[in-house]
Amino acid sequence: MKNGIHFITFAIIIGILSLNTAQASIVTDGLVSYWTFDQVHIINKTAKDVWGDNNGAIRGNPKIVPGKIGEALAFDGASDLVNLTTLGDSGRWIGTSSFEAWIKTTNKKDWMTLLNTHGDECPNWGIELNGINIRNKFEINEGTLHYYFNFEGWRGCVGDGSTMRADIFDGEWHHIVYTIDYTIHESGGSGKRIIYIDGVSSSTSNHGFGEKRALAPFTAPVHLGARKFPGKAHGHFMGMIDEVRFYDRPLTADEVIQNFQSTEPYNVAPKGKLSTLWATLKTK
């Protein structure tokens, strides 16, 4: 009888895990944080990080609307943003990382920020649309995506930025992935940054340097939907953002396609779920 109970329990666990595996089609290897922006995961202006520990603080009054998958947040282009915190120690591993989101916008004339963090000097990292912010001077460049990555060098905050034309302002949903893959050593280093749009590599920037550089934790929060430096938020995003994720490694081209093709709502088993389930079954 006891053996029969153990067999039934084991079968239940395998069945649940199989269900989760079949439906959870996004890549989870290296996943650090994940904000679905589904209504069930937003409570009192807090956007729950359903994978990690970095709950986002919603500023302004972005609306919960139908998204690419489940619900999304609609940003008004004037005051809305989400403070995603400093993401713990993520500044130290941002040199090998990935950012991912679905966006929907028709604004291709006004400069706006999709993602940014900026300390007093470094790091300065993110994605801007329709223009470039250089030393807090704004240059409009309609219909473009600008991605950048700066970090500490002996001359101060140095790095690299690239601008590309992007067909993402048509009012349809578009999948954006920004991967960074750098190697840093005592005498310099090198790396590359890739922007994928709708599963396709759309821009690659190779960057080498002959001086020692350093990666440090973010000293200012990562902001989604606006740039907040110095002090006052500006460059607000106008449109919708959904399914935002950070990884502590660069996703491969195949993994980018996997996430692009995934249409299942969030149901990835969070860390510790198996042990919790097993403990519950054992008490029955």
Coordinates of C-alpha atoms in Angstrom, one line a residue:
M1 CA 0.0 0.0 0.0
K2 CA 2.8 2.4 1.0
N3 CA 4.6 1.7 -2.3
G4 CA 1.4 2.4 -4.2
I5 CA 1.1 5.8 -2.5
H6 CA 4.7 6.7 -3.3
F7 CA 4.1 5.7 -7.0
I8 CA 0.9 7.9 -7.2
T9 CA 2.8 10.8 -5.6
F10 CA 5.7 10.5 -8.0
A11 CA 3.2 10.3 -11.0
I12 CA 1.5 13.5 -9.8
I13 CA 4.8 15.4 -9.6
I14 CA 5.9 14.2 -13.0
G15 CA 2.5 15.1 -14.5
I16 CA 2.7 18.7 -13.0
L17 CA 6.3 19.2 -14.1
S18 CA 5.4 17.9 -17.6
L19 CA 2.5 20.4 -17.9
N20 CA 4.7 23.3 -16.8
T21 CA 7.5 22.3 -19.2
A22 CA 5.1 22.0 -22.1
Q23 CA 3.5 25.5 -21.5
A24 CA 6.5 27.4 -20.2
S25 CA 8.2 27.8 -23.6
I26 CA 10.3 30.9 -22.8
V27 CA 14.1 30.5 -22.0
T28 CA 14.7 30.3 -18.3
D29 CA 18.4 29.6 -18.2
G30 CA 20.0 32.8 -16.9
L31 CA 16.7 34.5 -16.3
V32 CA 17.0 37.1 -13.5
S33 CA 13.8 39.1 -13.5
Y34 CA 10.5 39.0 -15.4
W35 CA 7.6 41.5 -15.3
T36 CA 4.5 40.3 -17.2
F37 CA 2.5 43.5 -16.5
D38 CA -0.6 41.2 -16.3
Q39 CA -3.2 42.6 -14.1
V40 CA -2.9 39.7 -11.6
H41 CA 0.8 40.7 -11.1
I42 CA 0.1 44.4 -10.5
I43 CA -0.9 45.4 -6.9
N44 CA -1.1 49.0 -5.6
K45 CA 1.3 50.3 -8.3
T46 CA 3.8 47.5 -7.8
A47 CA 4.6 45.4 -10.8
K48 CA 5.6 42.0 -9.4
D49 CA 8.9 40.4 -10.6
V50 CA 7.4 36.9 -11.1
W51 CA 10.9 35.3 -11.4
G52 CA 13.3 37.3 -9.2
D53 CA 13.2 39.8 -6.3
N54 CA 13.1 43.1 -8.2
N55 CA 9.5 44.3 -8.0
G56 CA 8.9 47.4 -10.0
A57 CA 7.4 50.7 -8.7
I58 CA 4.9 52.2 -11.2
R59 CA 5.1 56.0 -11.5
G60 CA 2.4 58.1 -13.1
N61 CA -0.7 56.3 -14.2
P62 CA 0.0 53.8 -17.0
K63 CA -3.1 51.9 -18.0
I64 CA -3.4 48.1 -17.9
V65 CA -4.5 47.2 -21.5
P66 CA -4.6 44.0 -23.6
G67 CA -1.1 43.1 -24.4
K68 CA 0.9 40.9 -26.7
I69 CA 0.5 38.1 -24.1
G70 CA -2.1 38.7 -21.4
E71 CA -2.1 42.4 -20.4
A72 CA 0.4 45.2 -20.9
L73 CA 1.1 48.7 -19.6
A74 CA 0.2 51.7 -21.8
F75 CA 2.5 54.7 -21.2
D76 CA 1.2 58.2 -21.9
G77 CA 4.4 59.8 -23.1
A78 CA 4.2 62.5 -20.4
S79 CA 4.6 61.1 -16.8
D80 CA 4.5 57.3 -16.9
L81 CA 7.4 55.0 -16.1
V82 CA 8.4 51.9 -14.1
N83 CA 11.3 52.0 -11.6
L84 CA 12.7 48.5 -11.9
T85 CA 15.2 49.2 -9.0
T86 CA 19.0 48.8 -9.4
L87 CA 18.4 45.0 -10.0
G88 CA 20.7 44.1 -7.2
D89 CA 24.3 43.4 -8.3
S90 CA 23.3 43.3 -12.0
G91 CA 25.6 46.2 -12.9
R92 CA 28.5 43.8 -12.4
W93 CA 27.3 41.3 -14.9
I94 CA 25.7 43.7 -17.4
G95 CA 28.7 43.1 -19.7
T96 CA 27.2 39.7 -20.4
S97 CA 23.4 40.1 -20.4
S98 CA 20.2 40.4 -22.3
F99 CA 17.2 42.7 -22.1
E100 CA 13.9 41.7 -23.7
A101 CA 10.5 43.4 -24.2
W102 CA 7.5 43.6 -26.5
I103 CA 6.6 47.2 -27.5
K104 CA 3.9 48.9 -29.5
T105 CA 4.0 52.5 -30.6
T106 CA 3.2 54.9 -33.4
N107 CA 5.4 57.8 -32.1
K108 CA 8.3 58.1 -34.5
K109 CA 8.8 61.9 -34.1
D110 CA 9.4 62.5 -30.5
W111 CA 12.6 61.4 -28.6
M112 CA 11.7 58.8 -26.0
T113 CA 13.4 56.2 -23.8
L114 CA 12.6 52.6 -23.7
L115 CA 15.1 51.7 -21.0
N116 CA 17.8 53.6 -19.1
T117 CA 20.0 53.6 -16.1
H118 CA 22.4 56.5 -15.4
G119 CA 24.5 57.1 -12.3
D120 CA 26.3 60.4 -11.7
E121 CA 28.8 59.2 -14.3
C122 CA 28.6 55.5 -15.0
P123 CA 27.2 53.1 -15.8
N124 CA 25.1 54.7 -18.6
W125 CA 23.2 52.1 -20.5
G126 CA 19.9 51.6 -22.3
I127 CA 17.8 52.0 -25.5
E128 CA 16.4 55.3 -26.9
L129 CA 14.0 55.8 -29.8
N130 CA 13.8 58.7 -32.3
G131 CA 17.0 60.3 -31.0
I132 CA 20.1 60.4 -29.0
N133 CA 20.9 62.0 -25.6
I134 CA 24.5 63.1 -25.5
R135 CA 25.7 64.8 -22.3
N136 CA 22.0 65.8 -21.7
K137 CA 21.7 67.4 -25.1
F138 CA 18.9 65.8 -27.2
E139 CA 19.2 65.2 -30.9
I140 CA 16.1 64.1 -32.7
N141 CA 16.5 61.4 -35.3
E142 CA 13.1 60.1 -36.4
G143 CA 12.4 56.4 -36.8
T144 CA 15.6 55.2 -35.2
L145 CA 16.7 53.0 -32.3
H146 CA 19.8 54.0 -30.4
Y147 CA 21.5 51.4 -28.0
Y148 CA 24.4 52.2 -25.8
F149 CA 26.7 50.8 -23.1
N150 CA 29.2 52.9 -21.1
F151 CA 31.4 51.9 -18.2
E152 CA 34.3 53.1 -16.1
G153 CA 37.7 53.6 -17.7
W154 CA 40.8 55.6 -16.7
R155 CA 39.4 58.6 -18.6
G156 CA 36.1 58.4 -16.9
C157 CA 32.8 57.1 -18.3
V158 CA 33.5 55.7 -21.8
G159 CA 31.8 53.2 -24.0
D160 CA 30.0 52.7 -27.2
G161 CA 26.6 53.6 -28.8
S162 CA 25.0 52.7 -32.1
T163 CA 22.0 54.0 -34.0
M164 CA 19.9 52.1 -36.6
R165 CA 16.8 52.7 -38.6
A166 CA 14.0 50.6 -37.2
D167 CA 10.5 49.7 -38.6
I168 CA 8.9 49.5 -35.2
F169 CA 6.7 52.6 -35.2
D170 CA 3.7 51.2 -37.1
G171 CA 1.3 50.6 -34.2
E172 CA 2.0 46.8 -34.2
W173 CA 3.7 44.7 -31.6
H174 CA 7.4 44.2 -32.0
H175 CA 9.8 42.0 -30.0
I176 CA 13.1 43.8 -29.0
V177 CA 16.1 42.0 -27.6
Y178 CA 19.4 43.7 -26.6
T179 CA 22.3 41.3 -25.9
I180 CA 25.7 42.3 -24.6
D181 CA 28.8 40.1 -24.6
Y182 CA 32.0 41.6 -23.4
T183 CA 35.3 40.2 -22.2
I184 CA 37.3 42.5 -19.9
H185 CA 40.9 42.0 -18.8
E186 CA 43.7 44.1 -17.3
S187 CA 44.9 45.6 -20.5
G188 CA 41.6 46.2 -22.2
G189 CA 38.9 44.0 -23.8
S190 CA 36.4 43.6 -26.5
G191 CA 32.8 42.6 -27.1
K192 CA 29.7 43.0 -29.2
R193 CA 26.2 44.2 -28.7
I194 CA 23.3 42.9 -30.8
I195 CA 19.8 44.2 -31.3
Y196 CA 17.2 41.7 -32.4
I197 CA 13.8 42.8 -33.8
D198 CA 11.1 40.2 -34.2
G199 CA 13.6 37.4 -33.9
V200 CA 16.0 38.8 -36.5
S201 CA 19.5 40.2 -35.8
S202 CA 19.0 43.8 -37.0
S203 CA 22.2 45.5 -35.8
T204 CA 25.6 44.3 -34.4
S205 CA 28.2 46.5 -32.9
N206 CA 31.7 45.2 -32.3
H207 CA 33.7 47.2 -29.8
G208 CA 37.3 46.8 -28.7
F209 CA 39.4 48.9 -26.2
G210 CA 43.0 48.9 -25.1
E211 CA 42.5 50.1 -21.5
K212 CA 41.4 48.6 -18.2
R213 CA 37.7 49.1 -17.6
A214 CA 35.4 48.2 -14.7
L215 CA 31.8 47.1 -14.3
A216 CA 30.1 48.1 -11.0
P217 CA 26.6 47.8 -9.6
F218 CA 24.1 50.3 -10.8
T219 CA 24.1 53.5 -8.7
A220 CA 20.7 54.6 -10.0
P221 CA 17.6 52.5 -10.7
V222 CA 16.8 51.1 -14.1
H223 CA 13.9 53.0 -15.5
L224 CA 11.5 51.5 -18.1
G225 CA 9.6 54.1 -20.2
A226 CA 11.7 57.2 -19.3
R227 CA 15.2 58.5 -18.6
K228 CA 15.6 59.8 -15.1
F229 CA 18.8 61.8 -15.0
P230 CA 19.7 64.1 -13.5
G231 CA 16.8 63.9 -11.1
K232 CA 13.9 64.7 -13.3
A233 CA 12.3 62.1 -15.6
H234 CA 12.2 63.0 -19.3
G235 CA 12.0 61.2 -22.7
H236 CA 8.8 59.4 -21.7
F237 CA 7.8 56.4 -23.8
M238 CA 4.5 56.7 -25.6
G239 CA 2.9 53.3 -26.4
M240 CA 2.6 49.9 -24.8
I241 CA 5.2 47.7 -23.2
D242 CA 4.8 44.0 -22.3
E243 CA 6.7 40.9 -21.2
V244 CA 9.9 42.5 -19.9
R245 CA 12.8 40.2 -19.0
F246 CA 16.5 40.4 -18.0
Y247 CA 19.0 37.6 -18.3
D248 CA 22.5 37.5 -16.9
R249 CA 24.0 36.2 -20.2
P250 CA 23.6 37.0 -23.9
L251 CA 20.8 34.9 -25.4
T252 CA 21.7 33.0 -28.5
A253 CA 20.0 33.6 -31.9
D254 CA 18.0 30.4 -31.4
E255 CA 16.9 31.4 -27.9
V256 CA 15.8 34.8 -29.2
I257 CA 13.6 33.1 -31.7
Q258 CA 12.2 30.8 -29.1
N259 CA 11.1 33.7 -26.9
F260 CA 9.8 35.6 -29.9
Q261 CA 7.6 32.6 -30.9
S262 CA 6.4 32.0 -27.3
T263 CA 2.8 33.1 -26.8
E264 CA 2.0 31.3 -23.6
P265 CA 1.0 33.4 -20.5
Y266 CA 3.4 33.3 -17.6
N267 CA 3.3 30.0 -15.8
V268 CA 7.0 29.2 -15.3
A269 CA 7.5 27.3 -12.0
P270 CA 9.4 29.7 -9.7
K271 CA 12.5 28.6 -7.9
G272 CA 11.7 26.3 -5.0
K273 CA 8.3 25.2 -6.3
L274 CA 9.2 21.5 -6.6
S275 CA 10.5 21.3 -3.1
T276 CA 7.4 23.1 -1.8
L277 CA 5.1 20.8 -3.7
W278 CA 7.0 17.7 -2.5
A279 CA 6.7 18.9 1.1
T280 CA 3.0 19.5 0.7
L281 CA 2.4 16.0 -0.7
K282 CA 4.5 14.4 2.1
T283 CA 2.2 15.8 4.7
K284 CA -0.9 14.3 3.2

